[in-house]
Short mmCIF file of C-alpha atoms and ligand atoms in Angstrom, two decimals:
data_model
loop_
_atom_site.label_atom_id
_atom_site.label_comp_id
_atom_site.label_asym_id
_atom_site.label_seq_id
_atom_site.Cartn_x
_atom_site.Cartn_y
_atom_site.Cartn_z
CA MET A 1 -11.68 28.64 25.82
CA ALA A 2 -9.24 26.00 26.92
CA ILE A 3 -10.17 22.34 26.73
CA LYS A 4 -11.08 20.85 30.11
CA ILE A 5 -9.89 17.53 31.46
CA LEU A 6 -10.85 15.81 34.71
CA ILE A 7 -8.47 13.50 36.57
CA ALA A 8 -10.06 11.17 39.12
CA ASN A 9 -7.31 9.36 40.99
CA PRO A 10 -6.90 8.44 44.70
CA ASP A 11 -3.13 9.05 44.45
CA LEU A 12 -3.01 12.82 44.87
CA SER A 13 0.68 13.18 43.99
CA LEU A 14 0.19 11.24 40.74
CA ALA A 15 -2.95 13.25 39.91
CA THR A 16 -1.02 16.49 40.52
CA LYS A 17 1.89 15.32 38.36
CA ILE A 18 -0.45 14.53 35.45
CA ALA A 19 -2.37 17.78 35.98
CA ASP A 20 0.85 19.86 35.88
CA PHE A 21 1.90 18.16 32.66
CA LEU A 22 -1.47 18.75 30.99
CA ASN A 23 -1.62 22.34 32.26
CA ASN A 24 1.68 22.99 30.52
CA LEU A 25 0.17 21.69 27.29
CA GLY A 26 -2.58 24.31 27.61
CA TYR A 27 -5.40 22.14 29.00
CA GLU A 28 -7.51 23.25 31.94
CA VAL A 29 -7.41 20.41 34.46
CA ASP A 30 -9.46 19.53 37.56
CA THR A 31 -8.53 16.72 39.91
CA SER A 32 -10.45 14.64 42.39
CA ILE A 33 -9.48 11.73 44.64
CA SER A 34 -13.13 10.78 45.13
CA GLY A 35 -15.39 9.07 42.60
CA LYS A 36 -18.44 10.78 44.09
CA ASP A 37 -16.88 14.25 43.72
CA ALA A 38 -15.76 13.41 40.18
CA GLN A 39 -19.36 12.59 39.24
CA MET A 40 -20.52 15.86 40.82
CA MET A 41 -17.86 17.82 38.89
CA MET A 42 -18.96 16.20 35.65
CA TYR A 43 -22.50 17.20 36.43
CA ASN A 44 -21.48 20.85 36.83
CA GLN A 45 -18.80 21.23 34.16
CA LYS A 46 -18.32 20.26 30.54
CA TYR A 47 -15.19 18.11 30.18
CA PHE A 48 -13.54 16.94 27.00
CA ALA A 49 -11.99 13.88 28.68
CA ILE A 50 -11.74 12.12 32.01
CA ILE A 51 -8.66 10.18 33.14
CA LEU A 52 -10.34 7.81 35.54
CA ASP A 53 -8.49 5.52 37.90
CA LEU A 54 -10.42 2.36 38.76
CA SER A 55 -9.27 2.49 42.38
CA VAL A 56 -10.80 5.93 42.98
CA LYS A 57 -12.21 6.48 46.51
CA ASP A 58 -15.82 6.78 47.86
CA HIS A 59 -17.51 5.38 44.82
CA PRO A 60 -16.18 2.40 42.81
CA GLY A 61 -14.37 3.28 39.57
CA HIS A 62 -16.53 0.98 37.42
CA GLN A 63 -19.65 2.75 38.70
CA VAL A 64 -18.16 6.13 37.77
CA LEU A 65 -17.42 4.67 34.33
CA LYS A 66 -21.04 3.56 34.00
CA PHE A 67 -22.22 7.02 35.03
CA VAL A 68 -19.98 8.73 32.45
CA ARG A 69 -21.19 6.42 29.69
CA GLN A 70 -24.83 7.02 30.47
CA ALA A 71 -24.83 10.70 31.42
CA HIS A 72 -21.94 12.03 29.27
CA PRO A 73 -21.41 9.65 26.35
CA SER A 74 -19.39 12.17 24.34
CA VAL A 75 -16.69 12.52 27.04
CA LYS A 76 -13.52 10.59 26.19
CA VAL A 77 -12.61 8.10 28.90
CA ILE A 78 -9.03 7.07 29.58
CA LEU A 79 -8.90 4.38 32.23
CA THR A 80 -5.95 3.80 34.56
CA MET A 81 -5.49 1.19 37.25
CA PRO A 82 -2.64 0.41 39.66
CA ASP A 83 -2.52 -3.29 38.67
CA GLU A 84 -4.36 -6.07 36.81
CA LYS A 85 -5.97 -7.18 40.09
CA THR A 86 -8.00 -3.95 40.31
CA MET A 87 -9.47 -4.68 36.90
CA GLY A 88 -10.46 -8.22 38.00
CA GLU A 89 -12.05 -6.94 41.20
CA SER A 90 -14.09 -4.34 39.34
CA GLY A 91 -15.69 -7.02 37.16
CA LEU A 92 -14.52 -5.23 33.99
CA GLU A 93 -12.86 -7.15 31.18
CA LYS A 94 -10.18 -5.79 28.89
CA ASN A 95 -11.75 -7.09 25.70
CA ILE A 96 -15.01 -5.24 26.21
CA LEU A 97 -13.59 -1.95 27.49
CA GLN A 98 -13.88 -0.35 24.08
CA LYS A 99 -17.56 -1.28 23.95
CA GLN A 100 -17.95 0.53 27.25
CA GLY A 101 -16.58 3.66 25.67
CA VAL A 102 -13.01 3.48 27.01
CA CYS A 103 -10.56 4.93 24.47
CA ASP A 104 -7.39 3.74 26.16
CA PHE A 105 -6.41 1.99 29.35
CA PHE A 106 -3.16 1.79 31.29
CA VAL A 107 -2.11 -0.72 33.93
CA GLY A 108 0.41 0.81 36.37
CA GLU A 109 1.54 4.42 36.21
CA PRO A 110 1.08 5.65 32.62
CA SER A 111 3.81 7.67 30.94
CA LEU A 112 2.83 11.32 30.49
CA LYS A 113 3.55 11.10 26.77
CA ASP A 114 1.21 8.09 26.42
CA LEU A 115 -1.52 9.99 28.21
CA GLN A 116 -1.04 12.95 25.89
CA ASN A 117 -1.31 10.62 22.88
CA ALA A 118 -4.43 9.04 24.34
CA ILE A 119 -6.06 12.46 24.74
CA GLU A 120 -4.92 14.02 21.49
CA GLY A 121 -5.09 10.89 19.38
CA HIS A 122 -8.76 10.53 20.12
CA ARG A 123 -9.60 14.15 19.71
CA ASP A 124 -11.84 14.76 16.83
CA TYR A 125 -10.16 16.87 14.19
CA ARG A 126 -13.37 18.68 13.46
CA GLU A 127 -13.11 19.98 17.01
CA LEU A 128 -9.45 20.89 16.65
CA ILE A 129 -10.16 22.90 13.55
CA LYS A 130 -12.92 24.87 15.24
CA ASP A 131 -10.97 25.36 18.44
CA LYS A 132 -9.11 28.44 17.27
CA ASP A 133 -8.02 29.76 20.69
CA HIS A 134 -6.22 26.60 21.56
CA GLU A 135 -4.84 25.18 18.37
CA THR A 136 -4.63 27.76 15.65
CA ARG A 137 -3.11 31.13 14.99
CA ASP A 138 -3.83 33.31 12.03
CA GLY A 139 -0.99 33.46 9.54
CA VAL A 140 2.20 31.48 9.19
CA SER A 141 5.27 31.60 11.45
CA ALA A 142 8.72 32.43 10.10
CA GLU A 143 10.81 29.58 8.68
CA THR A 144 13.50 28.40 11.07
CA GLU A 145 16.62 26.36 10.42
CA MET A 146 17.25 23.58 12.95
CA SER A 147 19.54 20.61 13.61
CA PHE A 148 17.98 17.21 14.25
CA ASP A 149 18.81 13.54 14.21
CA ASP A 150 17.57 12.12 10.86
CA GLU A 151 16.31 9.00 12.66
CA GLY A 152 13.62 11.06 14.36
CA PHE A 153 11.86 11.97 11.10
CA ILE A 154 9.25 10.50 8.80
CA GLN A 155 9.38 11.38 5.13
CA ILE A 156 6.36 12.01 2.93
CA ALA A 157 6.25 12.86 -0.79
CA ILE A 158 5.45 16.56 -1.18
CA ASP A 159 2.72 15.73 -3.72
CA GLU A 160 0.96 13.55 -1.19
CA PHE A 161 0.88 16.12 1.59
CA ILE A 162 -2.51 17.64 2.28
CA SER A 163 -3.32 19.46 5.50
CA VAL A 164 -6.40 20.65 7.31
CA LYS A 165 -6.74 24.42 7.74
CA ALA A 166 -4.77 24.51 10.97
CA VAL A 167 -1.47 22.66 10.63
CA GLN A 168 -1.49 19.97 13.33
CA PHE A 169 2.27 19.42 13.64
CA ASP A 170 5.58 20.95 12.58
CA VAL A 171 6.51 20.35 8.94
CA PHE A 172 10.14 20.40 7.75
CA VAL A 173 12.23 20.45 4.60
CA LYS A 174 15.59 18.67 4.71
CA LEU A 175 18.67 20.69 3.78
CA SER A 176 21.36 18.07 4.37
CA THR A 177 22.12 15.31 6.90
CA GLY A 178 20.82 16.49 10.28
CA LYS A 179 19.80 19.93 8.98
CA TYR A 180 16.19 20.93 8.48
CA ILE A 181 14.06 24.03 7.96
CA LYS A 182 10.78 24.13 9.83
CA ILE A 183 8.52 25.54 7.12
CA LEU A 184 5.20 25.22 8.97
CA HIS A 185 4.69 25.36 12.72
CA ALA A 186 1.95 23.44 14.56
CA GLY A 187 -1.00 25.80 14.89
CA ASP A 188 -0.17 27.84 11.78
CA THR A 189 -2.80 28.40 9.15
CA PHE A 190 -1.90 25.95 6.39
CA SER A 191 -0.02 27.74 3.61
CA ILE A 192 -0.18 25.97 0.28
CA ASP A 193 1.96 28.81 -1.16
CA ARG A 194 4.83 27.88 1.08
CA ILE A 195 4.63 24.22 0.04
CA GLU A 196 4.34 25.19 -3.64
CA LYS A 197 7.38 27.46 -3.34
CA TYR A 198 9.53 24.55 -2.16
CA LYS A 199 8.08 22.17 -4.72
CA ASN A 200 8.26 24.40 -7.80
CA GLU A 201 11.13 26.81 -7.12
CA LYS A 202 13.41 24.66 -4.99
CA LYS A 203 12.43 21.30 -6.51
CA VAL A 204 11.91 19.73 -3.11
CA GLN A 205 10.41 16.22 -3.39
CA TYR A 206 9.82 15.32 0.25
CA LEU A 207 8.52 16.91 3.42
CA TYR A 208 9.36 15.65 6.90
CA PHE A 209 7.66 15.51 10.25
CA LEU A 210 8.78 14.22 13.63
CA LYS A 211 8.10 10.59 14.56
CA GLU A 212 6.48 11.75 17.79
CA ASP A 213 3.81 13.46 15.65
CA ARG A 214 3.00 10.30 13.69
CA SER A 215 -0.20 9.67 15.58
CA LYS A 216 -1.44 13.19 14.80
CA PHE A 217 -0.51 12.68 11.15
CA ILE A 218 -2.46 9.41 10.92
CA ARG A 219 -5.46 10.96 12.63
CA MET A 220 -5.38 13.96 10.31
CA GLN A 221 -4.91 11.92 7.14
CA ASN A 222 -7.73 9.55 8.10
CA TYR A 223 -9.96 12.57 8.59
CA ILE A 224 -8.95 14.17 5.28
CA THR A 225 -9.33 10.87 3.44
CA GLU A 226 -12.84 10.40 4.81
CA LYS A 227 -13.69 13.91 3.59
CA VAL A 228 -12.22 13.69 0.09
CA LEU A 229 -13.38 10.18 -0.83
CA ASP A 230 -16.81 11.49 -1.80
CA SER A 231 -15.52 14.59 -3.52
CA LYS A 232 -15.78 14.68 -7.29
CA SER A 233 -13.23 17.49 -7.53
CA VAL A 234 -10.43 15.32 -6.09
CA THR A 235 -8.86 12.99 -8.64
CA LEU A 236 -8.85 9.25 -8.17
CA LYS A 237 -5.06 9.32 -8.30
CA THR A 238 -4.95 11.70 -5.32
CA LYS A 239 -7.37 9.49 -3.39
CA VAL A 240 -5.36 6.33 -4.08
CA ASN A 241 -2.14 8.12 -3.11
CA LEU A 242 -3.67 9.46 0.09
CA VAL A 243 -4.72 6.01 1.25
CA LYS A 244 -1.36 4.56 0.20
CA GLY A 245 0.70 7.19 2.08
CA LEU A 246 -1.51 6.85 5.11
CA SER A 247 -1.38 3.03 5.14
CA GLU A 248 2.38 2.92 4.91
CA ILE A 249 2.91 5.33 7.77
CA TYR A 250 0.24 3.50 9.74
CA VAL A 251 1.98 0.13 9.28
CA ASP A 252 5.24 1.75 10.42
CA ALA A 253 3.48 2.95 13.57
CA LEU A 254 2.05 -0.51 14.11
CA PHE A 255 5.41 -2.21 13.77
CA GLU A 256 7.35 0.32 15.82
CA GLU A 257 4.89 1.22 18.56
CA GLY A 258 3.02 -2.07 18.87
CA LEU A 259 -0.67 -2.76 19.16
CA LYS A 260 -1.85 0.07 21.37
CA PRO A 261 -5.63 0.59 21.56
CA LEU A 262 -5.22 3.95 19.83
CA VAL A 263 -3.28 2.39 16.95
CA ILE A 264 -5.93 -0.32 16.53
CA GLU A 265 -8.73 2.25 16.44
CA GLN A 266 -6.88 4.19 13.74
CA GLY A 267 -6.50 0.93 11.79
CA LYS A 268 -10.27 0.46 11.75
CA THR A 269 -10.75 3.93 10.29
CA LEU A 270 -8.06 3.18 7.73
CA CYS A 271 -9.78 -0.11 6.75
CA ASN A 272 -13.03 1.82 6.36
CA ASN A 273 -11.27 4.24 4.06
CA VAL A 274 -9.87 1.37 1.98
CA TYR A 275 -13.40 -0.07 1.89
CA GLU A 276 -14.81 3.24 0.67
CA ILE A 277 -12.16 3.65 -2.02
CA VAL A 278 -12.65 0.16 -3.45
CA HIS A 279 -16.42 0.76 -3.42
CA GLN A 280 -16.25 4.01 -5.36
CA LYS A 281 -18.21 3.91 -8.57
CA THR A 282 -15.12 4.31 -10.69
CA ASP A 283 -13.41 2.16 -13.22
CA ILE A 284 -11.22 -0.15 -11.16
CA ARG A 285 -9.03 -0.86 -14.17
CA LYS A 286 -8.29 2.86 -14.32
CA MET A 287 -7.40 2.82 -10.65
CA LEU A 288 -4.91 -0.01 -11.16
CA LYS A 289 -2.86 2.26 -13.42
CA TYR A 290 -1.71 4.12 -10.32
CA PHE A 291 -0.09 1.04 -8.90
CA SER A 292 3.51 1.22 -10.03
CA ASN A 293 7.06 1.86 -8.76
CA PHE A 294 6.67 0.07 -5.46
CA SER A 295 9.11 0.08 -2.65
CA THR A 296 10.06 -3.41 -1.45
CA SER A 297 9.51 -2.43 2.18
CA LEU A 298 7.28 -4.44 4.48
CA ASN A 299 4.90 -1.52 4.99
CA THR A 300 4.27 -1.10 1.23
CA HIS A 301 3.75 -4.87 1.03
CA CYS A 302 1.14 -4.76 3.81
CA TYR A 303 -0.71 -1.86 2.21
CA LEU A 304 -0.84 -3.55 -1.22
CA VAL A 305 -2.02 -6.86 0.25
CA THR A 306 -4.77 -4.98 2.13
CA PHE A 307 -5.88 -3.17 -0.99
CA PHE A 308 -5.96 -6.23 -3.26
CA SER A 309 -7.55 -8.50 -0.63
CA CYS A 310 -10.36 -5.96 -0.36
CA MET A 311 -10.62 -5.79 -4.16
CA ILE A 312 -11.03 -9.57 -4.40
CA VAL A 313 -13.57 -9.81 -1.61
CA LYS A 314 -15.60 -7.04 -3.22
CA GLN A 315 -16.34 -9.44 -6.10
CA PHE A 316 -18.20 -11.85 -3.80
CA GLU A 317 -21.93 -11.66 -3.15
CA TRP A 318 -21.32 -11.86 0.60
CA ASP A 319 -19.06 -8.80 0.58
CA SER A 320 -19.93 -6.52 3.51
CA LYS A 321 -18.42 -3.72 5.56
CA THR A 322 -17.83 -6.10 8.48
CA THR A 323 -16.03 -8.61 6.25
CA HIS A 324 -13.86 -5.78 4.98
CA GLU A 325 -13.04 -4.65 8.48
CA ILE A 326 -11.93 -8.16 9.51
CA LEU A 327 -10.06 -8.88 6.27
CA GLY A 328 -8.54 -5.37 6.12
CA MET A 329 -7.26 -5.64 9.67
CA ALA A 330 -5.87 -9.15 9.03
CA ALA A 331 -4.20 -7.95 5.82
CA ILE A 332 -2.54 -4.98 7.53
CA LEU A 333 -1.34 -7.28 10.32
CA HIS A 334 -0.67 -10.48 8.37
CA ASP A 335 3.14 -10.22 8.40
CA ILE A 336 3.52 -8.61 11.83
CA GLY A 337 5.43 -11.77 12.84
CA CYS A 338 8.11 -10.78 10.30
CA THR A 339 9.08 -7.86 12.54
CA LYS A 340 10.68 -10.47 14.84
CA LEU A 341 12.85 -11.93 12.05
CA THR A 342 16.46 -10.84 11.70
CA GLU A 343 16.93 -8.18 9.04
CA ASP A 344 18.76 -10.49 6.60
CA ILE A 345 15.86 -12.99 6.56
CA ARG A 346 13.22 -10.26 6.49
CA GLU A 347 14.67 -8.77 3.34
CA MET A 348 15.37 -12.03 1.52
CA SER A 349 13.00 -13.76 -0.90
CA PRO A 350 11.96 -17.17 0.51
CA LEU A 351 13.15 -18.67 -2.81
CA LYS A 352 16.74 -17.74 -1.92
CA MET A 353 16.69 -18.92 1.70
CA ASN A 354 18.66 -21.90 3.00
CA GLU A 355 16.94 -24.55 5.10
CA GLU A 356 17.57 -22.84 8.44
CA GLN A 357 16.47 -19.41 7.19
CA LEU A 358 13.32 -20.92 5.67
CA LYS A 359 12.49 -22.62 8.94
CA ARG A 360 12.75 -19.28 10.78
CA TYR A 361 10.74 -17.49 8.10
CA LYS A 362 7.93 -20.05 8.25
CA GLU A 363 7.48 -19.31 11.94
CA HIS A 364 6.23 -15.78 11.20
CA CYS A 365 2.54 -16.75 11.09
CA GLU A 366 2.57 -18.26 14.59
CA VAL A 367 4.83 -15.51 15.92
CA GLY A 368 2.34 -12.99 14.50
CA VAL A 369 -0.54 -14.63 16.35
CA ALA A 370 1.50 -14.63 19.58
CA ILE A 371 1.97 -10.84 19.18
CA LEU A 372 -1.76 -10.36 18.51
CA ASP A 373 -2.65 -12.50 21.53
CA LEU A 374 -1.22 -9.73 23.71
CA CYS A 375 -3.94 -7.44 22.48
CA PRO A 376 -7.40 -8.50 23.64
CA SER A 377 -9.33 -6.25 21.27
CA ILE A 378 -8.09 -8.07 18.14
CA PRO A 379 -10.92 -10.39 17.02
CA LEU A 380 -10.24 -14.13 16.95
CA MET A 381 -11.08 -14.25 13.24
CA VAL A 382 -8.27 -11.78 12.46
CA LYS A 383 -5.81 -14.03 14.31
CA GLN A 384 -7.02 -17.10 12.40
CA LEU A 385 -6.51 -15.32 9.09
CA VAL A 386 -3.01 -14.25 10.10
CA LEU A 387 -2.23 -17.84 11.10
CA GLN A 388 -3.52 -19.32 7.84
CA HIS A 389 -2.35 -16.83 5.20
CA HIS A 390 0.35 -19.20 3.88
CA GLU A 391 -1.80 -22.36 3.91
CA ARG A 392 -2.65 -23.73 0.44
CA ILE A 393 -5.50 -26.12 -0.44
CA ASN A 394 -3.15 -28.85 -1.72
CA GLY A 395 -1.56 -29.00 1.72
CA GLU A 396 1.83 -27.62 0.65
CA GLY A 397 1.44 -24.46 2.72
CA PHE A 398 2.56 -23.68 6.26
CA PRO A 399 2.54 -23.66 9.28
CA ASN A 400 0.08 -26.59 9.51
CA GLY A 401 -0.18 -27.94 5.95
CA LEU A 402 -4.00 -27.58 6.07
CA LYS A 403 -6.05 -28.73 3.08
CA TYR A 404 -9.21 -27.58 1.28
CA GLU A 405 -12.10 -26.42 3.42
CA ARG A 406 -10.00 -26.51 6.58
CA ILE A 407 -8.55 -23.22 5.32
CA LEU A 408 -10.85 -20.24 5.84
CA GLU A 409 -12.04 -18.72 2.59
CA LEU A 410 -10.85 -15.26 3.66
CA ALA A 411 -7.42 -16.71 4.49
CA GLN A 412 -7.27 -18.01 0.92
CA VAL A 413 -8.17 -14.55 -0.39
CA LEU A 414 -5.40 -13.08 1.77
CA GLY A 415 -2.93 -15.73 0.61
CA LEU A 416 -3.71 -15.07 -3.06
CA ALA A 417 -3.38 -11.31 -2.65
CA ASP A 418 -0.07 -11.89 -0.82
CA GLU A 419 1.39 -13.98 -3.65
CA PHE A 420 0.11 -11.59 -6.30
CA VAL A 421 1.70 -8.58 -4.56
CA ARG A 422 4.98 -10.45 -4.23
CA HIS A 423 5.09 -10.99 -8.01
CA MET A 424 4.23 -7.36 -8.64
CA VAL A 425 6.85 -5.88 -6.30
CA ASP A 426 9.69 -8.40 -6.73
CA ASN A 427 9.54 -8.00 -10.52
CA GLN A 428 8.39 -4.34 -10.54
CA ILE A 429 5.57 -5.20 -12.93
CA SER A 430 2.06 -3.81 -13.38
CA PRO A 431 -0.98 -5.46 -11.73
CA PRO A 432 -2.17 -7.13 -15.01
CA GLU A 433 1.31 -8.55 -15.60
CA ALA A 434 1.45 -9.89 -12.06
CA LEU A 435 -1.96 -11.47 -12.64
CA LYS A 436 -0.51 -13.36 -15.62
CA LYS A 437 2.39 -14.59 -13.45
CA VAL A 438 -0.04 -15.96 -10.87
CA LEU A 439 -2.33 -17.62 -13.41
CA PHE A 440 0.48 -19.07 -15.54
CA ASP A 441 1.91 -20.91 -12.55
CA PRO A 442 1.03 -24.56 -13.38
CA ASN A 443 0.23 -25.19 -9.71
CA CYS A 444 -2.07 -22.22 -9.42
CA PHE A 445 -5.32 -24.23 -9.49
CA LYS A 446 -3.87 -26.76 -7.06
CA LYS A 447 -3.01 -24.06 -4.53
CA TYR A 448 -6.13 -21.91 -4.68
CA ASN A 449 -9.84 -22.58 -4.74
CA GLY A 450 -11.22 -22.11 -8.30
CA LEU A 451 -13.98 -19.74 -7.19
CA ILE A 452 -11.52 -17.41 -5.49
CA LEU A 453 -9.31 -17.41 -8.59
CA GLU A 454 -12.34 -16.65 -10.72
CA ARG A 455 -13.30 -13.67 -8.53
CA PHE A 456 -9.70 -12.48 -8.56
CA LEU A 457 -9.75 -12.51 -12.36
CA LYS A 458 -12.98 -10.54 -12.25
CA VAL A 459 -11.11 -7.65 -10.56
CA PHE A 460 -9.27 -7.18 -13.84
CA THR A 461 -11.92 -8.14 -16.38
CA ASN A 462 -15.39 -7.25 -15.15
CA PRO A 463 -15.13 -5.75 -11.68
CA ASN A 464 -18.10 -5.02 -9.47
FE1 FE2 B 501 3.49 -13.87 5.30
FE1 FE2 B 502 2.93 -11.13 3.21
#
């Protein structure tokens, strides 16, 4: 049975255009220009999602939204509106749309691709796996050789690739520049044999998938990670690697695609997964062994800072899931302002920068907050942490040279994790060695609050 989608939009030609596009993707689509009729259709049919325009006729869009939330809470709602004014007139506010069950919203005519992402990105993988008619075929398609632009691909280590039963996107092996073999097709039954063949017989180290499938990858990996975190048969190393691979590709998506509601939602799931992994009843010291051979890229940096910030905060009595969600989000986003720096500055250590370069670099906290300000669903606390992550209690930090208690405690945790990760990656040393570097800095106790340093040390000596 095909998946059903309802489009409620007063602009019939736009509704038809979207419907044709979704029909071609295999969805069954109904359209309505009237809010009243849309409600009636929802009463009679079971829809997976509704693409609801706020300016729909007969019945106000915000009332239809209220009806959907109350009568059909499991239906995904994607909201569109011709302009910002319509939103104001409806009495709805952007920053509470998610609370009202809206997965995504678009001002102006949405691109068809964005709509597809909104629908598929929010689809529950459990449903995709069950939905055999639509998404899966039995067996595996033949391997096909193809030419592609290398820029369009994302690489993942073959050891870190795990799939759900039905492969959610095309998977490739690279032959040479621009030449790939599609070894698994979207919809195929996942074939571990085929992956093993490339790994063991052909010594392939990496698999590739298309950038346009990144959202599906993140969704799938988040789902798999949630599933395996509790499993005793999956090794800790695999779990740590899963979260690492996922985080890095997630940060790439964040930096390249910007702060779309879908991307933010995926970030929350990712932070939850990091929370779960640091709260596993395993020996944390054992886990730290898997932290080696880091890439110096910004996405690896963001992942490591997220992981170690969460580790530190776990040692506090007031540690909670909500704190982790705020801190995790801030840690993933803390250097988003660096994406606006020129490449030469972005890749240079601040110790080697000249005065002008350092001035530019130091702007990244405020630039980061300006980027986050464009996204109403980012909590204020996350923005404050991003702003303060380079402040130090002796006042030598930036951008505002704040001192002592004027710096949020979580911002100090983030700042400490940031410096620690820098030592670890710049010098390619293990976590305990990086710890020594931080603690042996004569200014260490002047820069950081003693209690935070003590809890940081606890991560390595007597972790909770
Ligand atoms: Fe920074
Ligand atoms: Fe940083």
